[in-house]
PDB file of C-alpha atoms in Angstrom:
ATOM      1  CA  UNK X 191       8.041 -13.437 -14.024  1.00 67.00           C
ATOM      2  CA  UNK X 192       4.909 -14.126 -12.006  1.00 89.00           C
ATOM      3  CA  UNK X 193       2.283 -12.236 -10.032  1.00 92.00           C
ATOM      4  CA  UNK X 194       4.148 -12.724  -6.737  1.00 95.00           C
ATOM      5  CA  UNK X 195       7.615 -13.140  -5.237  1.00 96.00           C
ATOM      6  CA  UNK X 196       8.508 -14.668  -1.889  1.00 97.00           C
ATOM      7  CA  UNK X 197      11.314 -13.093   0.127  1.00 96.00           C
ATOM      8  CA  UNK X 198      12.969 -14.070   3.401  1.00 96.00           C
ATOM      9  CA  UNK X 199      13.287 -11.019   5.609  1.00 96.00           C
ATOM     10  CA  UNK X 200      14.248 -11.122   9.281  1.00 94.00           C
ATOM     11  CA  UNK X 201      13.484 -14.840   9.437  1.00 91.00           C
ATOM     12  CA  UNK X 202      10.017 -14.319   8.028  1.00 94.00           C
ATOM     13  CA  UNK X 203       8.598 -15.365   4.681  1.00 97.00           C
ATOM     14  CA  UNK X 204       6.848 -12.414   3.050  1.00 98.00           C
ATOM     15  CA  UNK X 205       5.043 -12.408  -0.285  1.00 98.00           C
ATOM     16  CA  UNK X 206       5.330  -9.397  -2.579  1.00 98.00           C
ATOM     17  CA  UNK X 207       2.245  -9.172  -4.762  1.00 98.00           C
ATOM     18  CA  UNK X 208       2.321  -7.709  -8.253  1.00 97.00           C
ATOM     19  CA  UNK X 209      -0.828  -5.745  -7.446  1.00 96.00           C
ATOM     20  CA  UNK X 210       1.258  -3.542  -5.115  1.00 97.00           C
ATOM     21  CA  UNK X 211       0.611  -5.161  -1.753  1.00 98.00           C
ATOM     22  CA  UNK X 212       2.542  -7.340   0.683  1.00 98.00           C
ATOM     23  CA  UNK X 213       1.245 -10.490   2.391  1.00 98.00           C
ATOM     24  CA  UNK X 214       2.619 -12.068   5.567  1.00 98.00           C
ATOM     25  CA  UNK X 215       1.405 -15.687   5.385  1.00 97.00           C
ATOM     26  CA  UNK X 216       2.286 -16.645   8.961  1.00 96.00           C
ATOM     27  CA  UNK X 217       0.075 -13.843  10.325  1.00 97.00           C
ATOM     28  CA  UNK X 218      -2.555 -13.837   7.557  1.00 97.00           C
ATOM     29  CA  UNK X 219      -1.897 -10.091   7.229  1.00 98.00           C
ATOM     30  CA  UNK X 220      -2.128  -8.004   4.064  1.00 98.00           C
ATOM     31  CA  UNK X 221      -0.314  -4.643   3.936  1.00 98.00           C
ATOM     32  CA  UNK X 222      -1.349  -1.853   1.564  1.00 98.00           C
ATOM     33  CA  UNK X 223       0.248   1.598   1.332  1.00 97.00           C
ATOM     34  CA  UNK X 224      -1.142   4.872   0.022  1.00 94.00           C
ATOM     35  CA  UNK X 225      -4.526   4.065  -1.522  1.00 94.00           C
ATOM     36  CA  UNK X 226      -5.415   7.776  -1.539  1.00 90.00           C
ATOM     37  CA  UNK X 227      -9.139   7.094  -1.756  1.00 90.00           C
ATOM     38  CA  UNK X 228     -11.075  10.070  -3.056  1.00 81.00           C
ATOM     39  CA  UNK X 229      -8.181  11.579  -5.008  1.00 67.00           C
ATOM     40  CA  UNK X 230     -10.131  11.707  -8.260  1.00 63.00           C
ATOM     41  CA  UNK X 231     -13.066  13.247  -6.379  1.00 54.00           C
ATOM     42  CA  UNK X 232     -10.672  15.928  -5.137  1.00 56.00           C
ATOM     43  CA  UNK X 233      -9.613  16.720  -8.694  1.00 50.00           C
ATOM     44  CA  UNK X 234     -13.202  16.756  -9.941  1.00 53.00           C
ATOM     45  CA  UNK X 235     -14.238  19.183  -7.212  1.00 58.00           C
ATOM     46  CA  UNK X 236     -11.380  21.397  -8.346  1.00 57.00           C
ATOM     47  CA  UNK X 237     -12.791  21.405 -11.877  1.00 53.00           C
ATOM     48  CA  UNK X 238     -10.346  18.906 -13.382  1.00 51.00           C
ATOM     49  CA  UNK X 239     -12.232  16.232 -15.388  1.00 55.00           C
ATOM     50  CA  UNK X 240     -10.830  12.832 -14.387  1.00 58.00           C
ATOM     51  CA  UNK X 241     -12.596   9.440 -14.259  1.00 62.00           C
ATOM     52  CA  UNK X 242     -14.489   8.639 -11.052  1.00 64.00           C
ATOM     53  CA  UNK X 243     -13.929   4.855 -11.144  1.00 72.00           C
ATOM     54  CA  UNK X 244     -10.655   4.613  -9.252  1.00 81.00           C
ATOM     55  CA  UNK X 245     -12.122   4.209  -5.731  1.00 88.00           C
ATOM     56  CA  UNK X 246     -14.446   1.451  -6.914  1.00 90.00           C
ATOM     57  CA  UNK X 247     -11.701  -0.232  -8.916  1.00 91.00           C
ATOM     58  CA  UNK X 248      -9.211  -0.114  -6.037  1.00 93.00           C
ATOM     59  CA  UNK X 249     -11.747  -1.549  -3.586  1.00 95.00           C
ATOM     60  CA  UNK X 250     -12.323  -4.418  -5.996  1.00 96.00           C
ATOM     61  CA  UNK X 251      -8.562  -4.983  -6.267  1.00 96.00           C
ATOM     62  CA  UNK X 252      -8.248  -5.182  -2.496  1.00 97.00           C
ATOM     63  CA  UNK X 253     -11.179  -7.602  -2.300  1.00 97.00           C
ATOM     64  CA  UNK X 254      -9.544  -9.845  -4.885  1.00 97.00           C
ATOM     65  CA  UNK X 255      -6.296  -9.869  -2.894  1.00 97.00           C
ATOM     66  CA  UNK X 256      -8.166 -10.630   0.323  1.00 97.00           C
ATOM     67  CA  UNK X 257      -9.894 -13.559  -1.322  1.00 96.00           C
ATOM     68  CA  UNK X 258      -6.676 -14.857  -2.839  1.00 95.00           C
ATOM     69  CA  UNK X 259      -4.671 -14.683   0.397  1.00 96.00           C
ATOM     70  CA  UNK X 260      -7.415 -15.547   2.922  1.00 95.00           C
ATOM     71  CA  UNK X 261      -6.362 -12.513   4.923  1.00 96.00           C
ATOM     72  CA  UNK X 262      -7.533 -11.923   8.503  1.00 97.00           C
ATOM     73  CA  UNK X 263      -5.815  -8.559   9.052  1.00 98.00           C
ATOM     74  CA  UNK X 264      -5.713  -5.701   6.545  1.00 98.00           C
ATOM     75  CA  UNK X 265      -3.216  -2.982   7.443  1.00 98.00           C
ATOM     76  CA  UNK X 266      -3.089   0.337   5.594  1.00 98.00           C
ATOM     77  CA  UNK X 267       0.312   2.022   5.838  1.00 98.00           C
ATOM     78  CA  UNK X 268      -1.037   5.540   5.678  1.00 95.00           C
ATOM     79  CA  UNK X 269      -2.820   7.963   3.357  1.00 94.00           C
ATOM     80  CA  UNK X 270      -6.148   6.149   3.322  1.00 95.00           C
ATOM     81  CA  UNK X 271      -7.774   9.331   2.017  1.00 91.00           C
ATOM     82  CA  UNK X 272      -6.189  11.904  -0.251  1.00 80.00           C
ATOM     83  CA  UNK X 273      -7.916  14.989   1.137  1.00 77.00           C
ATOM     84  CA  UNK X 274     -10.878  16.149   3.164  1.00 77.00           C
ATOM     85  CA  UNK X 275     -12.769  17.480   0.123  1.00 75.00           C
ATOM     86  CA  UNK X 276     -12.362  14.094  -1.531  1.00 74.00           C
ATOM     87  CA  UNK X 277     -14.514  12.458   1.167  1.00 86.00           C
ATOM     88  CA  UNK X 278     -17.648  12.785  -0.932  1.00 87.00           C
ATOM     89  CA  UNK X 279     -20.942  10.958  -0.468  1.00 89.00           C
ATOM     90  CA  UNK X 280     -20.123   8.799  -3.481  1.00 89.00           C
ATOM     91  CA  UNK X 281     -16.739   7.797  -2.037  1.00 91.00           C
ATOM     92  CA  UNK X 282     -18.435   7.071   1.305  1.00 93.00           C
ATOM     93  CA  UNK X 283     -21.081   4.926  -0.374  1.00 94.00           C
ATOM     94  CA  UNK X 284     -18.454   2.896  -2.261  1.00 94.00           C
ATOM     95  CA  UNK X 285     -16.305   2.311   0.827  1.00 96.00           C
ATOM     96  CA  UNK X 286     -19.247   1.421   3.078  1.00 97.00           C
ATOM     97  CA  UNK X 287     -20.518  -1.115   0.559  1.00 97.00           C
ATOM     98  CA  UNK X 288     -17.020  -2.589   0.297  1.00 97.00           C
ATOM     99  CA  UNK X 289     -16.745  -2.843   4.086  1.00 97.00           C
ATOM    100  CA  UNK X 290     -20.162  -4.465   4.436  1.00 97.00           C
ATOM    101  CA  UNK X 291     -18.946  -7.289   2.213  1.00 96.00           C
ATOM    102  CA  UNK X 292     -16.088  -7.954   4.688  1.00 96.00           C
ATOM    103  CA  UNK X 293     -17.708  -8.035   8.138  1.00 94.00           C
ATOM    104  CA  UNK X 294     -15.138 -10.349   9.754  1.00 95.00           C
ATOM    105  CA  UNK X 295     -12.018  -8.560   8.517  1.00 97.00           C
ATOM    106  CA  UNK X 296      -9.951  -6.640  11.081  1.00 98.00           C
ATOM    107  CA  UNK X 297      -8.652  -3.406   9.525  1.00 98.00           C
ATOM    108  CA  UNK X 298      -5.952  -1.077  10.846  1.00 98.00           C
ATOM    109  CA  UNK X 299      -4.665   2.270   9.583  1.00 98.00           C
ATOM    110  CA  UNK X 300      -1.418   3.964  10.496  1.00 98.00           C
ATOM    111  CA  UNK X 301      -2.207   7.631  10.001  1.00 97.00           C
ATOM    112  CA  UNK X 302      -0.196   9.226   7.195  1.00 95.00           C
ATOM    113  CA  UNK X 303       0.392  12.878   6.425  1.00 94.00           C
ATOM    114  CA  UNK X 304      -2.728  13.048   4.221  1.00 90.00           C
ATOM    115  CA  UNK X 305      -4.811  11.366   6.931  1.00 91.00           C
ATOM    116  CA  UNK X 306      -3.787  14.017   9.451  1.00 92.00           C
ATOM    117  CA  UNK X 307      -5.382  16.683   7.261  1.00 91.00           C
ATOM    118  CA  UNK X 308      -8.314  14.675   5.870  1.00 90.00           C
ATOM    119  CA  UNK X 309      -9.385  13.096   9.154  1.00 94.00           C
ATOM    120  CA  UNK X 310      -9.977   9.481  10.135  1.00 96.00           C
ATOM    121  CA  UNK X 311     -12.216   7.196   8.068  1.00 95.00           C
ATOM    122  CA  UNK X 312     -15.935   7.239   8.837  1.00 95.00           C
ATOM    123  CA  UNK X 313     -16.729   5.219  12.011  1.00 96.00           C
ATOM    124  CA  UNK X 314     -18.994   2.897  10.025  1.00 97.00           C
ATOM    125  CA  UNK X 315     -15.914   1.519   8.256  1.00 97.00           C
ATOM    126  CA  UNK X 316     -14.732   0.063  11.588  1.00 97.00           C
ATOM    127  CA  UNK X 317     -11.067   0.834  10.987  1.00 98.00           C
ATOM    128  CA  UNK X 318      -8.733   0.995  13.983  1.00 98.00           C
ATOM    129  CA  UNK X 319      -6.521   4.064  13.569  1.00 98.00           C
ATOM    130  CA  UNK X 320      -3.024   4.382  15.034  1.00 98.00           C
ATOM    131  CA  UNK X 321      -0.387   7.056  15.392  1.00 97.00           C
ATOM    132  CA  UNK X 322       2.749   6.402  13.319  1.00 96.00           C
ATOM    133  CA  UNK X 323       4.450   4.027  14.168  1.00 96.00           C
ATOM    134  CA  UNK X 324       2.419   1.012  15.277  1.00 96.00           C
ATOM    135  CA  UNK X 325       3.760  -2.472  16.003  1.00 96.00           C
ATOM    136  CA  UNK X 326       2.129  -5.579  14.562  1.00 96.00           C
ATOM    137  CA  UNK X 327       3.700  -8.763  15.944  1.00 93.00           C
ATOM    138  CA  UNK X 328       7.460  -8.400  15.350  1.00 91.00           C
ATOM    139  CA  UNK X 329       7.261  -5.736  12.644  1.00 93.00           C
ATOM    140  CA  UNK X 330       6.867  -2.005  12.927  1.00 96.00           C
ATOM    141  CA  UNK X 331       4.247  -0.449  10.664  1.00 97.00           C
ATOM    142  CA  UNK X 332       4.891   3.099   9.531  1.00 97.00           C
ATOM    143  CA  UNK X 333       3.769   5.592   6.954  1.00 97.00           C
ATOM    144  CA  UNK X 334       6.861   7.760   6.946  1.00 97.00           C
ATOM    145  CA  UNK X 335      10.212   5.994   6.481  1.00 96.00           C
ATOM    146  CA  UNK X 336      12.915   6.883   9.000  1.00 95.00           C
ATOM    147  CA  UNK X 337      16.684   6.573   8.967  1.00 88.00           C
ATOM    148  CA  UNK X 338      16.808   4.489  12.133  1.00 85.00           C
ATOM    149  CA  UNK X 339      14.263   2.332  13.919  1.00 87.00           C
ATOM    150  CA  UNK X 340      14.505  -0.114  16.790  1.00 85.00           C
ATOM    151  CA  UNK X 341      12.651  -2.728  14.721  1.00 90.00           C
ATOM    152  CA  UNK X 342      12.537  -3.678  11.038  1.00 93.00           C
ATOM    153  CA  UNK X 343       9.614  -1.861   9.488  1.00 97.00           C
ATOM    154  CA  UNK X 344       7.220  -1.600   6.578  1.00 98.00           C
ATOM    155  CA  UNK X 345       6.345   1.850   5.235  1.00 98.00           C
ATOM    156  CA  UNK X 346       4.840   3.766   2.353  1.00 97.00           C
ATOM    157  CA  UNK X 347       4.722   7.505   1.574  1.00 97.00           C
ATOM    158  CA  UNK X 348       7.503   7.480  -1.049  1.00 95.00           C
ATOM    159  CA  UNK X 349       5.449   5.977  -3.914  1.00 96.00           C
ATOM    160  CA  UNK X 350       8.696   4.263  -5.010  1.00 96.00           C
ATOM    161  CA  UNK X 351       9.462   3.724  -8.667  1.00 95.00           C
ATOM    162  CA  UNK X 352      12.469   2.528 -10.609  1.00 94.00           C
ATOM    163  CA  UNK X 353      13.726   3.070 -14.150  1.00 91.00           C
ATOM    164  CA  UNK X 354      15.300   0.086 -15.862  1.00 84.00           C
ATOM    165  CA  UNK X 355      17.480   1.245 -18.741  1.00 79.00           C
ATOM    166  CA  UNK X 356      18.139  -0.819 -21.846  1.00 68.00           C
ATOM    167  CA  UNK X 357      20.187  -0.269 -24.974  1.00 67.00           C
ATOM    168  CA  UNK X 358      20.249   3.212 -26.448  1.00 65.00           C
ATOM    169  CA  UNK X 359      17.456   5.357 -25.057  1.00 69.00           C
ATOM    170  CA  UNK X 360      15.145   2.459 -24.233  1.00 72.00           C
ATOM    171  CA  UNK X 361      13.876   2.379 -20.659  1.00 78.00           C
ATOM    172  CA  UNK X 362      11.026   1.064 -18.537  1.00 85.00           C
ATOM    173  CA  UNK X 363       9.737   2.898 -15.470  1.00 89.00           C
ATOM    174  CA  UNK X 364       7.406   1.240 -13.000  1.00 93.00           C
ATOM    175  CA  UNK X 365       6.387   1.077  -9.376  1.00 95.00           C
ATOM    176  CA  UNK X 366       8.582  -1.015  -7.113  1.00 97.00           C
ATOM    177  CA  UNK X 367       9.191  -2.520  -3.703  1.00 98.00           C
ATOM    178  CA  UNK X 368      12.426  -1.173  -2.196  1.00 98.00           C
ATOM    179  CA  UNK X 369      13.972  -3.560   0.339  1.00 97.00           C
ATOM    180  CA  UNK X 370      17.005  -3.428   2.581  1.00 95.00           C
ATOM    181  CA  UNK X 371      17.915  -4.877   5.966  1.00 93.00           C
ATOM    182  CA  UNK X 372      15.984  -2.305   7.989  1.00 94.00           C
ATOM    183  CA  UNK X 373      12.896  -1.614   5.895  1.00 97.00           C
ATOM    184  CA  UNK X 374      10.547  -2.480   3.055  1.00 98.00           C
ATOM    185  CA  UNK X 375       8.985   0.471   1.250  1.00 98.00           C
ATOM    186  CA  UNK X 376       5.783  -0.565  -0.495  1.00 98.00           C
ATOM    187  CA  UNK X 377       4.592   0.890  -3.796  1.00 97.00           C
ATOM    188  CA  UNK X 378       1.558   3.145  -3.697  1.00 96.00           C
ATOM    189  CA  UNK X 379      -1.572   1.039  -4.121  1.00 96.00           C
ATOM    190  CA  UNK X 380      -3.851   3.775  -5.421  1.00 90.00           C
ATOM    191  CA  UNK X 381      -4.501   3.762  -9.165  1.00 82.00           C
ATOM    192  CA  UNK X 382      -4.262   7.544  -9.414  1.00 65.00           C
ATOM    193  CA  UNK X 383      -0.849   8.096  -7.814  1.00 77.00           C
ATOM    194  CA  UNK X 384       2.551   9.107  -9.144  1.00 80.00           C
ATOM    195  CA  UNK X 385       6.032   7.652  -8.768  1.00 83.00           C
ATOM    196  CA  UNK X 386       9.278   8.862  -7.243  1.00 92.00           C
ATOM    197  CA  UNK X 387      12.406   7.140  -8.497  1.00 91.00           C
ATOM    198  CA  UNK X 388      14.468   5.533  -5.743  1.00 92.00           C
ATOM    199  CA  UNK X 389      18.247   5.096  -5.779  1.00 90.00           C
ATOM    200  CA  UNK X 390      19.234   1.725  -4.310  1.00 91.00           C
ATOM    201  CA  UNK X 391      22.635   1.182  -2.743  1.00 91.00           C
ATOM    202  CA  UNK X 392      24.654  -2.073  -2.569  1.00 90.00           C
ATOM    203  CA  UNK X 393      22.714  -4.660  -0.596  1.00 90.00           C
ATOM    204  CA  UNK X 394      19.292  -3.261  -1.499  1.00 94.00           C
ATOM    205  CA  UNK X 395      16.716  -5.200  -3.510  1.00 96.00           C
ATOM    206  CA  UNK X 396      14.318  -3.748  -6.052  1.00 96.00           C
ATOM    207  CA  UNK X 397      11.220  -5.587  -7.256  1.00 97.00           C
ATOM    208  CA  UNK X 398       9.488  -3.781 -10.120  1.00 96.00           C
ATOM    209  CA  UNK X 399       5.809  -4.351 -10.828  1.00 96.00           C
ATOM    210  CA  UNK X 400       3.434  -3.339 -13.590  1.00 92.00           C
ATOM    211  CA  UNK X 401       0.417  -4.475 -11.593  1.00 92.00           C
ATOM    212  CA  UNK X 402       0.294  -7.874 -13.242  1.00 93.00           C
ATOM    213  CA  UNK X 403       3.845  -9.218 -13.046  1.00 95.00           C
ATOM    214  CA  UNK X 404       6.664  -8.646 -10.576  1.00 97.00           C
ATOM    215  CA  UNK X 405      10.348  -8.785 -11.424  1.00 94.00           C
ATOM    216  CA  UNK X 406      13.490  -8.565  -9.289  1.00 94.00           C
ATOM    217  CA  UNK X 407      16.012  -6.185 -10.807  1.00 93.00           C
ATOM    218  CA  UNK X 408      19.431  -7.849 -10.928  1.00 87.00           C
ATOM    219  CA  UNK X 409      22.344  -5.788  -9.670  1.00 72.00           C
ATOM    220  CA  UNK X 410      25.949  -6.616 -10.484  1.00 55.00           C
TER     221      UNK X 410
END
């Protein structure tokens, strides 16, 4: 196991990163799904005591990936924010500081279902927002997966996870990339997000990740 896996998909080399992102080397593009910035702030405003570090931590994770990959384009596949009440002054301050450190980076957002209710990012973040779907080069970028699309696409929304069962009652459950001929569903990037188990069919590929290492699940 390593912190990345290269896959050939529609004649393109794509790199799956253990830290729940996808990099397209030929285009210098990094794809991130479902960061849900401000989710802990939403819980705190509702009176639920949860740590406030996740937005800062997730911004630092993205910055590390950008540095590692030398990315020119950062593309969020929806749900940039979790909710409108989570767009606090502290969250704004963290995100603006993060953006100021990356003045030359071009950032795009495909609006997800949470973005439609929370509103677009603050203008100072200089993020170009698009209606789902949006085409980048030869790939379609979506938030919501669809049964049929005219182009192969990347999407989020599902927060895919997979349970690997061992002997007896032993099992491991983790986030995953779910790949087939028509689509790649990315794991949720946000630290404070849940998982929904996916059910692959013959021909699908599953790459599980614990955030540090990525592993292709072998199917017989």
